[in-house]
Coordinates of C-alpha atoms in Angstrom, one line a residue:
M1 CA 144.9 106.4 128.1
N2 CA 146.5 104.1 125.5
T3 CA 144.0 101.3 126.2
M4 CA 141.1 103.7 125.6
K5 CA 142.7 104.8 122.3
Y6 CA 143.2 101.2 121.2
F7 CA 139.7 100.2 122.2
M8 CA 138.2 103.1 120.2
M9 CA 140.4 102.2 117.2
G10 CA 139.3 98.6 117.4
A11 CA 135.6 99.6 117.7
L12 CA 136.0 101.8 114.7
L13 CA 137.6 99.1 112.6
F14 CA 135.0 96.6 113.7
G15 CA 132.2 99.0 112.8
C16 CA 133.7 99.6 109.3
S17 CA 134.1 95.9 108.6
V18 CA 130.6 94.8 109.8
G19 CA 128.9 96.4 106.7
T20 CA 131.2 94.7 104.3
M21 CA 130.9 91.3 106.0
A22 CA 127.1 91.5 105.7
Q23 CA 127.3 92.0 101.9
D24 CA 129.7 89.1 101.1
G25 CA 127.0 86.7 100.0
T26 CA 125.0 89.1 97.9
S27 CA 126.5 88.7 94.5
A28 CA 127.4 85.0 95.2
D29 CA 123.8 84.2 96.0
V30 CA 122.5 86.0 92.9
D31 CA 125.0 84.3 90.6
A32 CA 124.2 80.9 92.1
L33 CA 120.5 81.5 91.6
K34 CA 121.0 82.6 88.0
S35 CA 123.0 79.4 87.3
L36 CA 120.3 77.4 89.0
I37 CA 117.6 79.0 86.8
K38 CA 119.6 78.1 83.7
S39 CA 120.2 74.5 84.7
K40 CA 116.7 73.7 86.2
P41 CA 117.6 70.6 88.2
A42 CA 115.1 68.0 89.3
D43 CA 114.7 69.7 92.7
Y44 CA 114.5 73.2 91.2
S45 CA 111.5 74.5 93.3
K46 CA 113.0 73.2 96.6
Q47 CA 116.3 74.9 95.9
V48 CA 114.6 78.2 94.8
K49 CA 112.6 78.2 98.1
N50 CA 115.8 77.7 100.0
F51 CA 117.4 80.7 98.2
I52 CA 114.4 82.9 98.9
N53 CA 114.1 81.8 102.5
K54 CA 117.8 82.3 103.1
N55 CA 117.5 85.9 101.8
K56 CA 114.1 86.7 103.1
K57 CA 115.4 89.8 105.0
N58 CA 117.7 91.0 102.2
V59 CA 115.6 93.3 99.9
D60 CA 118.4 93.8 97.4
N61 CA 118.8 90.1 96.9
L62 CA 115.1 89.5 96.6
M63 CA 114.9 92.1 93.9
A64 CA 117.9 90.6 92.1
F65 CA 116.2 87.2 92.3
G66 CA 113.0 88.7 91.1
R67 CA 114.7 90.2 88.0
A68 CA 116.5 86.9 87.3
F69 CA 113.1 85.1 87.4
F70 CA 111.6 87.8 85.2
E71 CA 114.3 87.4 82.6
A72 CA 113.7 83.6 82.7
E73 CA 110.0 84.2 82.3
D74 CA 109.2 82.6 85.7
S75 CA 106.5 85.1 86.7
V76 CA 105.3 83.1 89.8
N77 CA 108.7 83.3 91.6
A78 CA 109.4 86.8 90.4
K79 CA 106.0 88.0 91.8
E80 CA 106.8 86.2 95.1
C81 CA 110.1 88.0 95.4
A82 CA 108.6 91.4 94.6
N83 CA 105.8 90.8 97.2
K84 CA 108.3 89.8 99.9
A85 CA 110.4 92.9 99.2
L86 CA 107.2 95.1 99.4
S87 CA 106.3 93.5 102.8
L88 CA 109.8 94.1 104.1
K89 CA 109.7 97.8 103.0
K90 CA 106.1 98.4 104.2
N91 CA 104.8 98.9 100.6
E92 CA 107.1 101.8 99.9
Y93 CA 109.7 100.2 97.6
A94 CA 109.7 101.4 94.0
P95 CA 111.8 98.7 92.4
A96 CA 109.3 96.0 93.6
Y97 CA 106.4 97.9 92.1
I98 CA 108.4 98.3 88.8
L99 CA 109.0 94.5 88.7
L100 CA 105.3 93.9 89.4
G101 CA 104.4 96.3 86.6
D102 CA 106.9 94.6 84.2
L103 CA 105.2 91.2 85.1
A104 CA 101.8 92.7 84.4
S105 CA 103.0 94.2 81.1
M106 CA 104.5 90.9 80.1
S107 CA 101.1 89.2 80.5
N108 CA 99.4 92.1 78.5
N109 CA 97.6 93.5 81.5
G110 CA 98.2 97.2 80.8
G111 CA 95.9 98.5 83.6
E112 CA 97.6 96.5 86.3
A113 CA 101.0 97.5 84.9
A114 CA 100.1 101.2 84.9
K115 CA 98.8 100.9 88.5
N116 CA 102.1 99.3 89.6
Y117 CA 104.2 101.9 87.8
E118 CA 102.0 104.7 89.4
M119 CA 102.6 103.1 92.8
A120 CA 106.4 103.1 92.1
I121 CA 106.1 106.8 91.3
Y122 CA 104.3 107.4 94.5
A123 CA 106.9 105.4 96.5
D124 CA 109.9 107.2 94.8
P125 CA 109.0 110.3 92.8
K126 CA 112.6 110.7 91.6
N127 CA 112.7 107.3 89.8
P128 CA 112.7 108.0 86.1
E129 CA 112.3 104.4 85.1
A130 CA 108.8 104.3 86.6
Y131 CA 107.7 107.4 84.7
R132 CA 109.1 106.0 81.4
K133 CA 107.5 102.6 81.8
Y134 CA 104.2 104.2 82.8
A135 CA 104.3 106.4 79.7
I136 CA 105.0 103.5 77.4
V137 CA 102.1 101.4 78.8
Y138 CA 99.7 104.4 78.9
S139 CA 100.6 105.6 75.4
R140 CA 98.4 102.8 74.0
V141 CA 95.4 104.1 75.8
S142 CA 96.0 107.9 75.9
P143 CA 99.0 109.5 74.3
E144 CA 98.1 112.8 76.1
G145 CA 98.2 111.0 79.5
A146 CA 101.6 109.5 78.6
V147 CA 102.9 113.0 77.7
A148 CA 101.5 114.4 80.9
K149 CA 103.3 111.8 82.9
L150 CA 106.6 112.6 81.2
E151 CA 106.0 116.3 81.9
E152 CA 105.6 115.3 85.6
L153 CA 109.0 113.7 85.3
R154 CA 110.4 116.9 83.8
N155 CA 109.1 118.8 86.8
E156 CA 110.5 116.3 89.2
L157 CA 113.9 116.0 87.5
P158 CA 114.6 119.0 85.3
N159 CA 118.0 117.7 84.1
Y160 CA 116.7 114.4 82.9
P161 CA 116.5 114.1 79.1
V162 CA 112.7 113.6 78.8
D163 CA 112.7 114.6 75.2
H164 CA 114.9 111.6 74.2
L165 CA 112.4 109.1 75.5

């Protein structure tokens, strides 16, 4: 009876520690990539590919990498990270669509940005960032359409401060 109790306790402890072990490299990899982006060594593209390939199954890291590339105005690598994250999540991952919309907005392609923000809303209707960014992009074309999208947000999240946007 005691052996079964110790076995179950060990299995429980192991199960609890597996999740934390899997996340050890997440922030370290992101920080290392950010410093790599700042320093831009001679073999920059090779090192970037190594980081992306090493984390090709980790959607959170791919999105953090994509945001780091976006902040450094490296749209090619940011788009690659977003597309890899979308392929992992079977095209149902709102943060990747938001990043793609931000990239399109950065290159003054409002139609593509609005499309990506709309896909983000479709993937996660409770994500206020997608509604807000869609309304900002769409306000140039149709202020009424932007207001309508914010009203959709109000219907989806009644407690969200839509009037302060």
